[in-house]
Amino acid sequence: MGIASNIEFIDSEINECCLRVGRKRSDVRLMAVSKFHPQSAAEEAFKAGLTLFGESRVKEASEKFENFANGRADIELHMIGTLQRNKAKLAVSVFDCIQSVDRNDLIIELNKVCEHLYDASGSSEVQFLKIMLELNAGEENKSGYKDIDELFFAADTALACSNIKISGLMTMAPFTDDTKAIRAAFSNLAEAQKQLQRRFSDCDWSSLSMGMSGDYKIAIEEGSTILRIGEAIFGERNI
Ligand SMILES: *Cc1c(COP(=O)(O)O)cnc(C)c1O
């Protein structure tokens, strides 16, 4: 199957699922996770209508997207992998949003990088880097904040950073066939969103990034607004 027909198929599955659970299709975005796939594959997905892309490595994303996406307002690129502090500077210049923020020192580092970058741009407008906070959903996945108290602290940290803007939460379900455990991870994230919304009502918590190739229908049922799909669009990764 080709990339375009894969996208067409997933899109119809999303449509059907939204209809079944009474959600608006326009509230669910399909992200193409193009990591480990070449630029030509990402371009094919773009031609097939996708404008939101996810990558897990800064350098790979920078090289892949610099020619084809640079300066295009209609392409949005999100970081979804663990970000090292020493890559923060390049990450800020490459990505529109860092979804995988999992440490407070990373928030502070990103803010510092933004201050320099935005100062240098000479614009008098305040510019923001969009971030999302990652919630850890299982023992075998090490990244992400551990619980709601850590998320509260992270939100406090981000609110004190003048160039950072929170836009929501992300999680990765545990790697398991146990759909109950997967559903629990997603409903946890939705519950965390409610609590954060209550406590930090001035922030935007509207984005819930959850659901991958194997579990995106459960994610839609639990309220996902961003589905991060790799293999089901591009096929298996060669790593
Ligand atoms: C690779 C990756 C995905 C996509 O996974 P697939 O199973 O290929 O759909 C989604 N989210 C994150 C954080 C990833 O690292």
GROMACS .gro file of C-alpha atoms and ligand atoms in nm:
model
  254
    1MET     CA    1   0.000   0.000   0.000
    2GLY     CA    2   0.118   0.350  -0.074
    3ILE     CA    3   0.135   0.644   0.165
    4ALA     CA    4  -0.161   0.827   0.012
    5SER     CA    5  -0.390   0.525   0.031
    6ASN     CA    6  -0.277   0.454   0.388
    7ILE     CA    7  -0.371   0.807   0.484
    8GLU     CA    8  -0.704   0.775   0.309
    9PHE     CA    9  -0.775   0.455   0.499
   10ILE     CA   10  -0.676   0.598   0.842
   11ASP     CA   11  -0.878   0.910   0.771
   12SER     CA   12  -1.190   0.706   0.704
   13GLU     CA   13  -1.127   0.506   1.023
   14ILE     CA   14  -1.098   0.830   1.221
   15ASN     CA   15  -1.417   0.960   1.062
   16GLU     CA   16  -1.604   0.646   1.147
   17CYS     CA   17  -1.474   0.645   1.504
   18CYS     CA   18  -1.564   1.012   1.560
   19LEU     CA   19  -1.914   0.948   1.429
   20ARG     CA   20  -1.954   0.647   1.657
   21VAL     CA   21  -1.850   0.832   1.974
   22GLY     CA   22  -2.016   1.162   1.883
   23ARG     CA   23  -1.705   1.373   1.837
   24LYS     CA   24  -1.641   1.639   1.575
   25ARG     CA   25  -1.393   1.516   1.313
   26SER     CA   26  -1.236   1.862   1.305
   27ASP     CA   27  -1.138   1.827   1.673
   28VAL     CA   28  -0.903   1.538   1.594
   29ARG     CA   29  -0.581   1.610   1.405
   30LEU     CA   30  -0.379   1.345   1.227
   31MET     CA   31  -0.004   1.388   1.272
   32ALA     CA   32   0.234   1.208   1.035
   33VAL     CA   33   0.528   1.071   1.235
   34SER     CA   34   0.797   1.060   0.970
   35LYS     CA   35   1.096   0.964   1.189
   36PHE     CA   36   1.342   0.725   1.018
   37HIS     CA   37   1.163   0.779   0.688
   38PRO     CA   38   1.312   0.996   0.412
   39GLN     CA   39   1.210   1.344   0.311
   40SER     CA   40   1.037   1.202   0.002
   41ALA     CA   41   0.800   1.007   0.228
   42ALA     CA   42   0.710   1.319   0.428
   43GLU     CA   43   0.651   1.505   0.103
   44GLU     CA   44   0.418   1.231  -0.014
   45ALA     CA   45   0.215   1.264   0.306
   46PHE     CA   46   0.201   1.640   0.255
   47LYS     CA   47   0.077   1.598  -0.101
   48ALA     CA   48  -0.188   1.363   0.035
   49GLY     CA   49  -0.314   1.646   0.253
   50LEU     CA   50  -0.132   1.618   0.588
   51THR     CA   51   0.022   1.934   0.729
   52LEU     CA   52   0.116   1.826   1.083
   53PHE     CA   53   0.439   1.628   1.123
   54GLY     CA   54   0.617   1.468   1.418
   55GLU     CA   55   0.986   1.382   1.454
   56SER     CA   56   1.178   1.239   1.748
   57ARG     CA   57   1.532   1.360   1.673
   58VAL     CA   58   1.635   1.721   1.628
   59LYS     CA   59   1.910   1.676   1.371
   60GLU     CA   60   1.711   1.433   1.158
   61ALA     CA   61   1.412   1.668   1.160
   62SER     CA   62   1.627   1.967   1.077
   63GLU     CA   63   1.782   1.798   0.775
   64LYS     CA   64   1.457   1.645   0.650
   65PHE     CA   65   1.240   1.951   0.678
   66GLU     CA   66   1.478   2.238   0.605
   67ASN     CA   67   1.427   2.222   0.231
   68PHE     CA   68   1.072   2.115   0.201
   69ALA     CA   69   0.904   2.285   0.495
   70ASN     CA   70   1.117   2.591   0.557
   71GLY     CA   71   0.914   2.907   0.544
   72ARG     CA   72   0.592   2.721   0.471
   73ALA     CA   73   0.324   2.848   0.704
   74ASP     CA   74   0.106   2.549   0.620
   75ILE     CA   75   0.342   2.289   0.766
   76GLU     CA   76   0.362   2.239   1.139
   77LEU     CA   77   0.644   2.033   1.289
   78HIS     CA   78   0.636   1.894   1.644
   79MET     CA   79   0.910   1.734   1.851
   80ILE     CA   80   0.784   1.410   2.007
   81GLY     CA   81   1.107   1.247   2.129
   82THR     CA   82   1.327   1.301   2.433
   83LEU     CA   83   1.505   1.633   2.402
   84GLN     CA   84   1.855   1.683   2.543
   85ARG     CA   85   1.929   2.027   2.680
   86ASN     CA   86   2.226   2.072   2.449
   87LYS     CA   87   1.991   2.033   2.151
   88ALA     CA   88   1.740   2.290   2.280
   89LYS     CA   89   1.871   2.571   2.064
   90LEU     CA   90   1.845   2.382   1.737
   91ALA     CA   91   1.510   2.239   1.849
   92VAL     CA   92   1.360   2.585   1.902
   93SER     CA   93   1.463   2.690   1.553
   94VAL     CA   94   1.332   2.370   1.390
   95PHE     CA   95   1.008   2.288   1.571
   96ASP     CA   96   0.678   2.474   1.612
   97CYS     CA   97   0.599   2.284   1.929
   98ILE     CA   98   0.789   2.061   2.172
   99GLN     CA   99   0.538   1.798   2.282
  100SER     CA  100   0.779   1.584   2.482
  101VAL     CA  101   0.864   1.825   2.763
  102ASP     CA  102   0.935   1.604   3.062
  103ARG     CA  103   1.167   1.802   3.294
  104ASN     CA  104   1.151   2.146   3.449
  105ASP     CA  105   1.516   2.222   3.371
  106LEU     CA  106   1.428   2.166   3.006
  107ILE     CA  107   1.146   2.424   3.029
  108ILE     CA  108   1.389   2.677   3.174
  109GLU     CA  109   1.653   2.600   2.912
  110LEU     CA  110   1.398   2.634   2.627
  111ASN     CA  111   1.284   2.968   2.765
  112LYS     CA  112   1.643   3.092   2.783
  113VAL     CA  113   1.707   2.987   2.423
  114CYS     CA  114   1.386   3.162   2.312
  115GLU     CA  115   1.483   3.486   2.486
  116HIS     CA  116   1.809   3.501   2.291
  117LEU     CA  117   1.654   3.393   1.964
  118TYR     CA  118   1.355   3.624   1.980
  119ASP     CA  119   1.567   3.917   2.101
  120ALA     CA  120   1.797   3.865   1.806
  121SER     CA  121   1.504   3.864   1.567
  122GLY     CA  122   1.447   4.230   1.663
  123SER     CA  123   1.071   4.193   1.673
  124SER     CA  124   0.894   4.400   1.935
  125GLU     CA  125   0.614   4.148   1.960
  126VAL     CA  126   0.641   3.884   2.230
  127GLN     CA  127   0.697   3.547   2.067
  128PHE     CA  128   0.622   3.213   2.221
  129LEU     CA  129   0.741   2.858   2.191
  130LYS     CA  130   0.453   2.615   2.222
  131ILE     CA  131   0.515   2.321   2.451
  132MET     CA  132   0.316   2.029   2.583
  133LEU     CA  133   0.382   1.843   2.906
  134GLU     CA  134   0.440   1.468   2.879
  135LEU     CA  135   0.284   1.238   3.134
  136ASN     CA  136   0.455   0.907   3.200
  137ALA     CA  137   0.210   0.620   3.161
  138GLY     CA  138   0.409   0.310   3.243
  139GLU     CA  139   0.714   0.161   3.406
  140GLU     CA  140   0.897   0.059   3.090
  141ASN     CA  141   0.870   0.406   2.936
  142LYS     CA  142   1.107   0.630   3.126
  143SER     CA  143   1.013   0.971   2.990
  144GLY     CA  144   0.742   1.198   3.120
  145TYR     CA  145   0.630   1.355   3.444
  146LYS     CA  146   0.525   1.091   3.696
  147ASP     CA  147   0.200   1.228   3.837
  148ILE     CA  148  -0.035   1.523   3.867
  149ASP     CA  149   0.175   1.694   4.135
  150GLU     CA  150   0.476   1.694   3.905
  151LEU     CA  151   0.255   1.835   3.629
  152PHE     CA  152   0.134   2.112   3.863
  153PHE     CA  153   0.496   2.201   3.939
  154ALA     CA  154   0.582   2.194   3.568
  155ALA     CA  155   0.290   2.424   3.490
  156ASP     CA  156   0.410   2.665   3.760
  157THR     CA  157   0.757   2.657   3.605
  158ALA     CA  158   0.625   2.720   3.253
  159LEU     CA  159   0.402   3.005   3.371
  160ALA     CA  160   0.706   3.181   3.511
  161CYS     CA  161   0.872   3.163   3.167
  162SER     CA  162   0.775   3.458   2.951
  163ASN     CA  163   0.854   3.295   2.614
  164ILE     CA  164   0.688   2.961   2.676
  165LYS     CA  165   0.326   2.883   2.610
  166ILE     CA  166   0.163   2.558   2.719
  167SER     CA  167  -0.083   2.410   2.471
  168GLY     CA  168  -0.171   2.076   2.627
  169LEU     CA  169  -0.053   1.731   2.732
  170MET     CA  170   0.092   1.424   2.565
  171THR     CA  171   0.144   1.062   2.661
  172MET     CA  172   0.252   0.729   2.521
  173ALA     CA  173   0.046   0.427   2.622
  174PRO     CA  174   0.238   0.129   2.762
  175PHE     CA  175   0.361  -0.123   2.504
  176THR     CA  176   0.108  -0.396   2.563
  177ASP     CA  177  -0.185  -0.579   2.403
  178ASP     CA  178  -0.389  -0.510   2.715
  179THR     CA  179  -0.644  -0.261   2.585
  180LYS     CA  180  -0.762  -0.187   2.938
  181ALA     CA  181  -0.415  -0.067   3.035
  182ILE     CA  182  -0.395   0.142   2.718
  183ARG     CA  183  -0.736   0.296   2.782
  184ALA     CA  184  -0.640   0.370   3.144
  185ALA     CA  185  -0.330   0.558   3.027
  186PHE     CA  186  -0.539   0.772   2.794
  187SER     CA  187  -0.816   0.842   3.043
  188ASN     CA  188  -0.547   0.937   3.299
  189LEU     CA  189  -0.423   1.203   3.061
  190ALA     CA  190  -0.776   1.334   3.008
  191GLU     CA  191  -0.825   1.345   3.385
  192ALA     CA  192  -0.495   1.530   3.433
  193GLN     CA  193  -0.614   1.781   3.172
  194LYS     CA  194  -0.931   1.847   3.374
  195GLN     CA  195  -0.736   1.904   3.694
  196LEU     CA  196  -0.485   2.133   3.526
  197GLN     CA  197  -0.766   2.326   3.360
  198ARG     CA  198  -0.925   2.384   3.698
  199ARG     CA  199  -0.604   2.491   3.869
  200PHE     CA  200  -0.448   2.689   3.582
  201SER     CA  201  -0.754   2.821   3.406
  202ASP     CA  202  -0.562   3.096   3.223
  203CYS     CA  203  -0.353   2.837   3.038
  204ASP     CA  204  -0.453   2.657   2.721
  205TRP     CA  205  -0.480   2.285   2.796
  206SER     CA  206  -0.691   2.202   2.492
  207SER     CA  207  -0.449   1.970   2.308
  208LEU     CA  208  -0.437   1.605   2.411
  209SER     CA  209  -0.170   1.425   2.210
  210MET     CA  210  -0.229   1.053   2.246
  211GLY     CA  211  -0.278   0.753   2.020
  212MET     CA  212  -0.038   0.584   1.778
  213SER     CA  213  -0.079   0.333   1.493
  214GLY     CA  214  -0.189   0.049   1.719
  215ASP     CA  215  -0.416   0.234   1.960
  216TYR     CA  216  -0.553   0.549   1.798
  217LYS     CA  217  -0.918   0.442   1.807
  218ILE     CA  218  -0.905   0.397   2.185
  219ALA     CA  219  -0.737   0.738   2.202
  220ILE     CA  220  -1.021   0.900   2.006
  221GLU     CA  221  -1.272   0.739   2.239
  222GLU     CA  222  -1.085   0.889   2.536
  223GLY     CA  223  -1.068   1.241   2.393
  224SER     CA  224  -0.746   1.266   2.190
  225THR     CA  225  -0.706   1.576   1.974
  226ILE     CA  226  -0.372   1.479   1.813
  227LEU     CA  227  -0.306   1.127   1.682
  228ARG     CA  228   0.064   1.058   1.624
  229ILE     CA  229   0.075   0.797   1.349
  230GLY     CA  230   0.394   0.653   1.199
  231GLU     CA  231   0.386   0.294   1.081
  232ALA     CA  232   0.026   0.290   0.965
  233ILE     CA  233   0.110   0.575   0.725
  234PHE     CA  234   0.469   0.508   0.622
  235GLY     CA  235   0.512   0.135   0.684
  236GLU     CA  236   0.773  -0.024   0.904
  237ARG     CA  237   1.073   0.180   1.013
  238ASN     CA  238   1.422   0.060   0.926
  239ILE     CA  239   1.616   0.114   1.245
  240LIG     C1  240   0.735   0.670   1.694
  240LIG     C2  241   0.637   0.742   1.775
  240LIG     C3  242   0.501   0.748   1.737
  240LIG     C4  243   0.445   0.674   1.616
  240LIG     O1  244   0.436   0.539   1.643
  240LIG     P1  245   0.369   0.436   1.539
  240LIG     O2  246   0.347   0.314   1.618
  240LIG     O3  247   0.468   0.418   1.429
  240LIG     O4  248   0.243   0.497   1.490
  240LIG     C5  249   0.417   0.825   1.815
  240LIG     N1  250   0.460   0.890   1.925
  240LIG     C6  251   0.589   0.885   1.965
  240LIG     C7  252   0.630   0.959   2.087
  240LIG     C8  253   0.681   0.811   1.892
  240LIG     O5  254   0.808   0.805   1.935
   0.00000   0.00000   0.00000
